[in-house]
PDB file of C-alpha atoms and ligand atoms in Angstrom:
ATOM      1  CA  MET A  30       9.224  28.619   3.631  1.00 68.00           C
ATOM      2  CA  SER A  31      12.154  29.764   1.782  1.00 57.00           C
ATOM      3  CA  GLU A  32      11.341  32.990   0.704  1.00 64.00           C
ATOM      4  CA  SER A  33       8.885  35.939   2.288  1.00 88.00           C
ATOM      5  CA  VAL A  34       5.633  34.999  -0.214  1.00 96.00           C
ATOM      6  CA  LEU A  35       4.644  31.148   0.715  1.00 98.00           C
ATOM      7  CA  ARG A  36       4.560  29.521  -2.823  1.00 98.00           C
ATOM      8  CA  ILE A  37       1.918  26.432  -3.517  1.00 98.00           C
ATOM      9  CA  GLY A  38       2.123  24.400  -6.722  1.00 98.00           C
ATOM     10  CA  LEU A  39      -0.732  23.765  -8.721  1.00 98.00           C
ATOM     11  CA  VAL A  40       0.345  21.222 -10.460  1.00 98.00           C
ATOM     12  CA  LEU A  41      -0.939  20.052 -14.139  1.00 98.00           C
ATOM     13  CA  PRO A  42      -4.342  21.691 -13.801  1.00 97.00           C
ATOM     14  CA  ASP A  43      -5.065  21.173 -17.306  1.00 96.00           C
ATOM     15  CA  VAL A  44      -4.872  17.753 -17.383  1.00 96.00           C
ATOM     16  CA  MET A  45      -5.865  17.017 -12.957  1.00 96.00           C
ATOM     17  CA  GLY A  46      -8.512  18.825 -11.691  1.00 91.00           C
ATOM     18  CA  THR A  47     -11.481  16.941 -11.741  1.00 86.00           C
ATOM     19  CA  TYR A  48     -14.429  17.997  -9.481  1.00 90.00           C
ATOM     20  CA  GLY A  49     -12.468  21.347  -8.209  1.00 95.00           C
ATOM     21  CA  ASP A  50      -9.822  19.850  -6.897  1.00 97.00           C
ATOM     22  CA  GLY A  51      -7.408  23.087  -7.956  1.00 97.00           C
ATOM     23  CA  GLY A  52      -9.959  23.983  -5.173  1.00 98.00           C
ATOM     24  CA  ASN A  53      -6.936  23.254  -2.645  1.00 98.00           C
ATOM     25  CA  ALA A  54      -4.862  25.290  -3.794  1.00 98.00           C
ATOM     26  CA  LEU A  55      -7.007  28.443  -3.126  1.00 98.00           C
ATOM     27  CA  ILE A  56      -8.089  27.158   0.188  1.00 98.00           C
ATOM     28  CA  LEU A  57      -4.427  27.252   1.043  1.00 98.00           C
ATOM     29  CA  ARG A  58      -3.650  30.516   0.096  1.00 98.00           C
ATOM     30  CA  GLN A  59      -6.729  32.287   1.490  1.00 98.00           C
ATOM     31  CA  ARG A  60      -6.010  30.843   4.779  1.00 97.00           C
ATOM     32  CA  ALA A  61      -2.064  31.365   4.174  1.00 97.00           C
ATOM     33  CA  ARG A  62      -3.777  34.951   3.929  1.00 97.00           C
ATOM     34  CA  MET A  63      -5.855  35.405   6.475  1.00 97.00           C
ATOM     35  CA  CYS A  64      -3.306  34.608   8.990  1.00 95.00           C
ATOM     36  CA  GLY A  65      -1.469  37.243   7.959  1.00 95.00           C
ATOM     37  CA  ILE A  66       1.092  35.462   5.461  1.00 96.00           C
ATOM     38  CA  GLU A  67       1.544  36.319   1.688  1.00 97.00           C
ATOM     39  CA  ALA A  68       0.759  33.744  -0.613  1.00 98.00           C
ATOM     40  CA  GLU A  69       0.397  32.969  -4.204  1.00 98.00           C
ATOM     41  CA  ILE A  70      -0.335  29.990  -6.654  1.00 98.00           C
ATOM     42  CA  VAL A  71       1.885  28.756  -9.195  1.00 98.00           C
ATOM     43  CA  GLU A  72       0.511  26.945 -11.895  1.00 98.00           C
ATOM     44  CA  ILE A  73       2.328  24.107 -13.585  1.00 98.00           C
ATOM     45  CA  THR A  74       1.023  23.223 -17.022  1.00 98.00           C
ATOM     46  CA  LEU A  75       2.039  20.587 -19.518  1.00 98.00           C
ATOM     47  CA  ASP A  76       3.980  23.540 -21.216  1.00 98.00           C
ATOM     48  CA  ASP A  77       6.112  23.769 -17.742  1.00 98.00           C
ATOM     49  CA  ASP A  78       9.285  22.229 -15.967  1.00 98.00           C
ATOM     50  CA  VAL A  79       8.234  21.167 -12.704  1.00 98.00           C
ATOM     51  CA  PRO A  80      10.304  23.484  -9.721  1.00 98.00           C
ATOM     52  CA  ASP A  81      11.657  21.844  -7.004  1.00 98.00           C
ATOM     53  CA  SER A  82      11.476  25.392  -5.396  1.00 98.00           C
ATOM     54  CA  LEU A  83       7.568  25.633  -4.182  1.00 98.00           C
ATOM     55  CA  ASP A  84       6.619  25.417  -0.530  1.00 98.00           C
ATOM     56  CA  VAL A  85       3.935  23.134  -0.953  1.00 98.00           C
ATOM     57  CA  TYR A  86       2.419  21.073  -4.448  1.00 98.00           C
ATOM     58  CA  THR A  87      -1.363  20.124  -5.065  1.00 98.00           C
ATOM     59  CA  LEU A  88      -2.487  18.012  -7.644  1.00 98.00           C
ATOM     60  CA  GLY A  89      -5.922  16.593  -8.467  1.00 98.00           C
ATOM     61  CA  GLY A  90      -7.765  13.943 -10.118  1.00 96.00           C
ATOM     62  CA  ALA A  91      -8.648  12.900 -13.559  1.00 94.00           C
ATOM     63  CA  GLU A  92     -10.127  10.255 -16.090  1.00 89.00           C
ATOM     64  CA  ASP A  93      -7.354   7.290 -17.386  1.00 88.00           C
ATOM     65  CA  PHE A  94      -5.808   9.321 -20.608  1.00 89.00           C
ATOM     66  CA  ALA A  95      -5.380  12.660 -18.920  1.00 93.00           C
ATOM     67  CA  GLN A  96      -3.601  10.762 -16.047  1.00 93.00           C
ATOM     68  CA  ARG A  97      -1.784   9.121 -18.281  1.00 94.00           C
ATOM     69  CA  LEU A  98       0.018  12.836 -19.680  1.00 96.00           C
ATOM     70  CA  ALA A  99       0.576  13.720 -16.519  1.00 97.00           C
ATOM     71  CA  THR A 100       2.692  10.657 -15.155  1.00 96.00           C
ATOM     72  CA  ARG A 101       4.759  11.124 -18.286  1.00 97.00           C
ATOM     73  CA  HIS A 102       5.103  15.095 -17.515  1.00 98.00           C
ATOM     74  CA  LEU A 103       5.827  14.296 -13.841  1.00 98.00           C
ATOM     75  CA  THR A 104       8.624  11.572 -15.139  1.00 97.00           C
ATOM     76  CA  GLU A 105      10.384  13.799 -16.978  1.00 98.00           C
ATOM     77  CA  HIS A 106      10.110  16.672 -14.970  1.00 98.00           C
ATOM     78  CA  PRO A 107      10.788  15.303 -11.585  1.00 98.00           C
ATOM     79  CA  GLY A 108      11.147  19.046  -9.533  1.00 98.00           C
ATOM     80  CA  MET A 109       8.284  17.816  -7.162  1.00 98.00           C
ATOM     81  CA  GLN A 110      10.362  14.137  -6.493  1.00 98.00           C
ATOM     82  CA  ARG A 111      13.372  16.297  -5.593  1.00 98.00           C
ATOM     83  CA  ALA A 112      10.853  18.537  -3.277  1.00 98.00           C
ATOM     84  CA  ALA A 113       8.983  15.878  -1.898  1.00 98.00           C
ATOM     85  CA  GLN A 114      12.707  14.278  -0.843  1.00 97.00           C
ATOM     86  CA  ALA A 115      13.545  17.444   0.757  1.00 98.00           C
ATOM     87  CA  GLY A 116      10.434  17.390   2.815  1.00 97.00           C
ATOM     88  CA  ARG A 117       8.118  19.933   1.053  1.00 98.00           C
ATOM     89  CA  PRO A 118       4.110  18.706   1.443  1.00 98.00           C
ATOM     90  CA  VAL A 119       2.878  17.176  -1.358  1.00 98.00           C
ATOM     91  CA  LEU A 120      -1.077  16.921  -1.748  1.00 98.00           C
ATOM     92  CA  ALA A 121      -2.211  13.950  -3.801  1.00 98.00           C
ATOM     93  CA  ILE A 122      -6.164  13.575  -4.989  1.00 98.00           C
ATOM     94  CA  CYS A 123      -7.125  10.534  -6.493  1.00 97.00           C
ATOM     95  CA  ALA A 124      -5.946   9.721  -9.594  1.00 97.00           C
ATOM     96  CA  ALA A 125      -3.035  11.990  -8.800  1.00 98.00           C
ATOM     97  CA  ILE A 126      -2.355   8.786  -5.893  1.00 98.00           C
ATOM     98  CA  GLN A 127      -2.233   6.064  -8.528  1.00 97.00           C
ATOM     99  CA  VAL A 128       0.160   8.596 -10.673  1.00 97.00           C
ATOM    100  CA  LEU A 129       2.627   9.339  -7.248  1.00 98.00           C
ATOM    101  CA  GLY A 130       2.757   4.723  -6.953  1.00 98.00           C
ATOM    102  CA  HIS A 131       4.683   2.080  -8.542  1.00 98.00           C
ATOM    103  CA  TRP A 132       2.078   1.445 -11.028  1.00 98.00           C
ATOM    104  CA  TYR A 133      -1.724   1.713 -12.115  1.00 97.00           C
ATOM    105  CA  GLU A 134      -3.709  -0.418 -14.346  1.00 95.00           C
ATOM    106  CA  THR A 135      -6.362   1.503 -16.300  1.00 89.00           C
ATOM    107  CA  ALA A 136      -9.721   0.382 -16.536  1.00 85.00           C
ATOM    108  CA  ALA A 137      -8.655  -1.216 -20.421  1.00 88.00           C
ATOM    109  CA  GLY A 138      -6.422  -3.250 -18.363  1.00 90.00           C
ATOM    110  CA  GLU A 139      -3.410  -1.632 -19.415  1.00 93.00           C
ATOM    111  CA  LYS A 140      -0.514  -1.413 -16.500  1.00 96.00           C
ATOM    112  CA  VAL A 141       1.107   2.299 -16.917  1.00 95.00           C
ATOM    113  CA  ASP A 142       4.684   2.492 -14.732  1.00 97.00           C
ATOM    114  CA  GLY A 143       3.949   5.471 -11.934  1.00 97.00           C
ATOM    115  CA  ILE A 144       6.498   7.778 -10.381  1.00 97.00           C
ATOM    116  CA  GLY A 145       7.339   6.001  -7.492  1.00 97.00           C
ATOM    117  CA  MET A 146       6.443   8.496  -5.112  1.00 97.00           C
ATOM    118  CA  PHE A 147       4.391   6.271  -3.170  1.00 98.00           C
ATOM    119  CA  ASP A 148       5.036   2.451  -2.063  1.00 98.00           C
ATOM    120  CA  LEU A 149       1.677   1.656  -3.644  1.00 98.00           C
ATOM    121  CA  THR A 150      -0.273  -0.070  -6.936  1.00 98.00           C
ATOM    122  CA  THR A 151      -3.368   0.103  -7.988  1.00 98.00           C
ATOM    123  CA  SER A 152      -5.741  -2.187 -10.256  1.00 97.00           C
ATOM    124  CA  PRO A 153      -9.517  -1.437 -11.236  1.00 95.00           C
ATOM    125  CA  GLY A 154     -11.992  -2.818  -9.208  1.00 94.00           C
ATOM    126  CA  PRO A 155     -15.128  -4.651  -9.644  1.00 92.00           C
ATOM    127  CA  ALA A 156     -17.453  -1.396  -9.610  1.00 94.00           C
ATOM    128  CA  ARG A 157     -17.062   1.946  -9.408  1.00 95.00           C
ATOM    129  CA  ALA A 158     -16.953   3.812  -5.581  1.00 97.00           C
ATOM    130  CA  ILE A 159     -19.291   7.242  -5.695  1.00 97.00           C
ATOM    131  CA  GLY A 160     -20.275   9.093  -2.990  1.00 97.00           C
ATOM    132  CA  GLU A 161     -19.689  10.434   0.403  1.00 97.00           C
ATOM    133  CA  LEU A 162     -16.826   9.322   1.966  1.00 98.00           C
ATOM    134  CA  VAL A 163     -16.003  10.253   5.937  1.00 98.00           C
ATOM    135  CA  THR A 164     -13.174   8.673   7.736  1.00 98.00           C
ATOM    136  CA  ASP A 165     -10.706   9.236  10.948  1.00 98.00           C
ATOM    137  CA  PRO A 166      -7.215  10.076  10.486  1.00 98.00           C
ATOM    138  CA  LEU A 167      -4.665   7.625  11.914  1.00 98.00           C
ATOM    139  CA  VAL A 168      -1.951  10.584  11.390  1.00 95.00           C
ATOM    140  CA  ALA A 169      -0.257  12.379  14.233  1.00 93.00           C
ATOM    141  CA  GLY A 170      -1.765  16.110  14.326  1.00 93.00           C
ATOM    142  CA  LEU A 171      -5.145  15.539  13.005  1.00 97.00           C
ATOM    143  CA  SER A 172      -8.005  14.823  15.346  1.00 97.00           C
ATOM    144  CA  GLN A 173     -11.236  15.816  13.188  1.00 97.00           C
ATOM    145  CA  PRO A 174     -13.103  13.729  10.712  1.00 98.00           C
ATOM    146  CA  LEU A 175     -12.656  13.949   7.085  1.00 98.00           C
ATOM    147  CA  SER A 176     -15.279  14.280   4.525  1.00 98.00           C
ATOM    148  CA  GLY A 177     -14.966  13.793   0.948  1.00 98.00           C
ATOM    149  CA  PHE A 178     -16.648  12.745  -2.088  1.00 97.00           C
ATOM    150  CA  GLU A 179     -15.014   9.881  -3.813  1.00 97.00           C
ATOM    151  CA  ASN A 180     -15.239   8.995  -7.643  1.00 96.00           C
ATOM    152  CA  HIS A 181     -12.785   6.093  -8.968  1.00 96.00           C
ATOM    153  CA  ARG A 182     -12.292   2.579  -9.578  1.00 95.00           C
ATOM    154  CA  GLY A 183      -9.163   2.412  -8.328  1.00 95.00           C
ATOM    155  CA  ILE A 184      -8.539  -0.466  -5.338  1.00 97.00           C
ATOM    156  CA  THR A 185      -5.201   0.573  -3.787  1.00 98.00           C
ATOM    157  CA  VAL A 186      -2.626  -1.624  -2.044  1.00 98.00           C
ATOM    158  CA  LEU A 187       0.163  -0.065   0.312  1.00 98.00           C
ATOM    159  CA  GLY A 188       2.973  -1.466   0.490  1.00 98.00           C
ATOM    160  CA  SER A 189       5.265  -1.391   4.091  1.00 98.00           C
ATOM    161  CA  ASP A 190       7.209   2.337   3.376  1.00 98.00           C
ATOM    162  CA  ALA A 191       3.273   3.443   2.878  1.00 98.00           C
ATOM    163  CA  GLN A 192       0.579   4.500   6.025  1.00 98.00           C
ATOM    164  CA  PRO A 193      -3.196   4.493   5.521  1.00 98.00           C
ATOM    165  CA  LEU A 194      -4.171   8.541   6.203  1.00 98.00           C
ATOM    166  CA  ALA A 195      -7.270   7.394   8.089  1.00 98.00           C
ATOM    167  CA  LYS A 196      -9.743   4.641   8.695  1.00 98.00           C
ATOM    168  CA  VAL A 197     -13.035   4.424   6.608  1.00 98.00           C
ATOM    169  CA  ARG A 198     -16.417   5.383   8.730  1.00 97.00           C
ATOM    170  CA  HIS A 199     -18.516   5.608   5.717  1.00 98.00           C
ATOM    171  CA  GLY A 200     -17.592   4.752   1.756  1.00 98.00           C
ATOM    172  CA  VAL A 201     -15.011   2.751  -0.059  1.00 98.00           C
ATOM    173  CA  GLY A 202     -11.473   4.499  -0.112  1.00 98.00           C
ATOM    174  CA  ASN A 203      -8.518   2.273  -0.945  1.00 98.00           C
ATOM    175  CA  GLY A 204     -11.194  -0.326  -1.330  1.00 98.00           C
ATOM    176  CA  THR A 205      -8.806  -3.053   0.598  1.00 97.00           C
ATOM    177  CA  PRO A 206     -10.131  -5.618   3.519  1.00 97.00           C
ATOM    178  CA  GLU A 207      -8.896  -3.392   5.713  1.00 97.00           C
ATOM    179  CA  LYS A 208     -10.923  -0.646   4.624  1.00 98.00           C
ATOM    180  CA  VAL A 209      -8.507   2.267   5.150  1.00 98.00           C
ATOM    181  CA  GLU A 210      -8.241   5.378   3.229  1.00 98.00           C
ATOM    182  CA  GLY A 211      -5.249   7.283   1.260  1.00 98.00           C
ATOM    183  CA  ILE A 212      -1.628   7.259   2.284  1.00 98.00           C
ATOM    184  CA  VAL A 213       1.050   9.183   3.746  1.00 98.00           C
ATOM    185  CA  GLN A 214       4.605   8.922   3.259  1.00 98.00           C
ATOM    186  CA  GLY A 215       7.202  11.226   4.517  1.00 97.00           C
ATOM    187  CA  SER A 216       5.761  14.624   3.459  1.00 97.00           C
ATOM    188  CA  VAL A 217       3.255  13.433   0.833  1.00 98.00           C
ATOM    189  CA  ILE A 218      -0.468  12.821   1.575  1.00 98.00           C
ATOM    190  CA  GLY A 219      -2.877  11.523  -0.914  1.00 98.00           C
ATOM    191  CA  THR A 220      -6.540  10.908  -0.657  1.00 98.00           C
ATOM    192  CA  TYR A 221      -9.802   9.654  -3.137  1.00 98.00           C
ATOM    193  CA  MET A 222     -11.120  13.033  -1.564  1.00 98.00           C
ATOM    194  CA  HIS A 223     -12.634  15.364  -3.597  1.00 97.00           C
ATOM    195  CA  GLY A 224     -15.036  18.753  -2.350  1.00 95.00           C
ATOM    196  CA  PRO A 225     -13.182  20.104  -3.015  1.00 96.00           C
ATOM    197  CA  LEU A 226     -10.898  18.195   0.393  1.00 98.00           C
ATOM    198  CA  LEU A 227      -9.187  21.463   2.037  1.00 98.00           C
ATOM    199  CA  ALA A 228     -12.597  23.304   1.853  1.00 97.00           C
ATOM    200  CA  ARG A 229     -14.345  20.468   3.896  1.00 97.00           C
ATOM    201  CA  ASN A 230     -10.973  19.685   5.942  1.00 97.00           C
ATOM    202  CA  PRO A 231      -9.553  22.776   7.657  1.00 97.00           C
ATOM    203  CA  GLU A 232      -7.615  21.111   9.411  1.00 97.00           C
ATOM    204  CA  LEU A 233      -5.649  19.021   6.994  1.00 98.00           C
ATOM    205  CA  ALA A 234      -5.451  22.335   5.143  1.00 98.00           C
ATOM    206  CA  ASP A 235      -3.479  23.900   8.198  1.00 97.00           C
ATOM    207  CA  HIS A 236      -1.573  20.714   8.802  1.00 98.00           C
ATOM    208  CA  LEU A 237      -0.277  21.280   5.035  1.00 98.00           C
ATOM    209  CA  LEU A 238       0.458  24.863   5.598  1.00 98.00           C
ATOM    210  CA  LYS A 239       2.435  24.214   8.919  1.00 97.00           C
ATOM    211  CA  ARG A 240       4.784  21.892   7.355  1.00 97.00           C
ATOM    212  CA  ALA A 241       5.313  24.655   4.344  1.00 98.00           C
ATOM    213  CA  LEU A 242       5.450  27.090   6.483  1.00 97.00           C
ATOM    214  CA  GLY A 243       8.269  25.322   8.728  1.00 96.00           C
ATOM    215  CA  VAL A 244       6.070  25.766  12.194  1.00 96.00           C
ATOM    216  CA  GLU A 245       4.326  24.459  14.938  1.00 95.00           C
ATOM    217  CA  GLU A 246       1.265  26.424  15.404  1.00 94.00           C
ATOM    218  CA  LEU A 247      -1.108  28.462  13.395  1.00 94.00           C
ATOM    219  CA  ALA A 248      -3.960  30.930  14.752  1.00 90.00           C
ATOM    220  CA  PRO A 249      -6.741  29.040  14.863  1.00 88.00           C
ATOM    221  CA  LEU A 250      -9.378  30.647  12.168  1.00 94.00           C
ATOM    222  CA  ASN A 251     -13.142  31.172  13.089  1.00 92.00           C
ATOM    223  CA  LEU A 252     -15.188  30.436   9.990  1.00 96.00           C
ATOM    224  CA  PRO A 253     -18.684  29.352  10.899  1.00 97.00           C
ATOM    225  CA  GLU A 254     -19.345  28.926   7.050  1.00 96.00           C
ATOM    226  CA  VAL A 255     -16.773  25.854   6.776  1.00 96.00           C
ATOM    227  CA  ASP A 256     -18.275  24.682  10.353  1.00 95.00           C
ATOM    228  CA  GLN A 257     -21.703  24.575   8.555  1.00 97.00           C
ATOM    229  CA  LEU A 258     -20.470  23.262   5.361  1.00 96.00           C
ATOM    230  CA  ARG A 259     -18.749  20.187   7.738  1.00 96.00           C
ATOM    231  CA  LYS A 260     -21.716  19.493   9.578  1.00 96.00           C
ATOM    232  CA  GLU A 261     -23.895  19.475   6.359  1.00 96.00           C
ATOM    233  CA  ARG A 262     -21.534  16.605   4.687  1.00 95.00           C
ATOM    234  CA  LEU A 263     -20.817  14.864   7.453  1.00 95.00           C
ATOM    235  CA  ALA A 264     -24.684  14.341   7.773  1.00 95.00           C
ATOM    236  CA  ALA A 265     -25.092  13.748   4.308  1.00 94.00           C
ATOM    237  CA  ALA A 266     -23.403  10.441   4.636  1.00 93.00           C
ATOM    238  CA  ARG A 267     -25.124   8.528   7.014  1.00 80.00           C
TER     239      ARG A 267
HETATM  240  N1  LIG B  10      -9.384   7.196 -13.344  1.00 97.49           N
HETATM  241  C1  LIG B  10      -9.472   6.700 -11.667  1.00 97.49           C
HETATM  242  C2  LIG B  10      -9.674   5.988 -11.433  1.00 97.49           C
HETATM  243  O1  LIG B  10     -11.134   5.979 -11.946  1.00 97.49           O
HETATM  244  C3  LIG B  10      -9.300   8.066 -11.038  1.00 97.49           C
HETATM  245  C4  LIG B  10     -10.345   9.001 -11.000  1.00 97.49           C
HETATM  246  C5  LIG B  10     -10.452  10.020 -10.493  1.00 97.49           C
HETATM  247  O2  LIG B  10      -9.661  10.658 -10.338  1.00 97.49           O
HETATM  248  N2  LIG B  10     -11.449  11.015 -10.527  1.00 97.49           N
HETATM  249  O3  LIG B  10      -9.623   5.109 -10.293  1.00 97.49           O
END
C-alpha cells in the first residue's frame, strides 16, 4: 500500500457490473476496515482516466455491447495494465475475463480485440452456462472451495502463460474439456463467478487484500453470517 489508506478501484461500474459485481469492492473495503485498515473505493467511469496508483482493482461482468465500450476505454487508458505489471492485484469477473484476454467473439459472431492482460481467448459456446458453480482452487494460499453463480456463453481457452484458478466440481466454468474455471496470471485473477464472488468467498477476499497491503497475514474475522451464506450456497449446488 502506497499511502495510509487502501484505495480500491471499481473499474467502469457504469458499463460492467451485472449481478451486483460492484459488491466485490464493498467487501474488500469492509473487510479491510474490520481489520482496522482505512480503505476507500475509487469509482472509475467512462468519463475518467484509469489511474495506475490504486492498490487493487475490480471489474464486473457485462453484456456484449457494454463489454465493447469497456474494452475501448481500457485500451485508451492503460493505467490498470501498468498497475498489474507492477504487481497490484486485479479481480476480473465474467465479461471482464474476456475483455482482458487477447480477443473474444461475441454471440453475434464478431471478433473483438481485448487488452491482452490475460493469455486467453473466448468464443461463444453452443448454450449459455447458467447456475451455481463450485470449484476447488488450484492456487497456493487458497484451500476453501469457491462458490459463485455463472451466467455466460463464453468458452475460454487458456494459453501457456495463464493458469486456471480452480477445478470445476459443479457447473461449467471455462467450458473446456479440462473442466477448469477462471484464470490466474501474475497478480491478476479472473473468474466467471458472480455472487458477488467475495461475499461468498472470504478467503479469496483476504488473498487479494494481503497482496494489496503487502502483508503475509490478516487477522481472521469471525463472521457467522458469512459462514452461513457459504453453507447455503454450497448446498444449493448439489
Ligand atoms: N457477454 C459475456 C458472455 O455471455 C459475459 C456475460 C456476463 O458477464 N454475464 O459470455
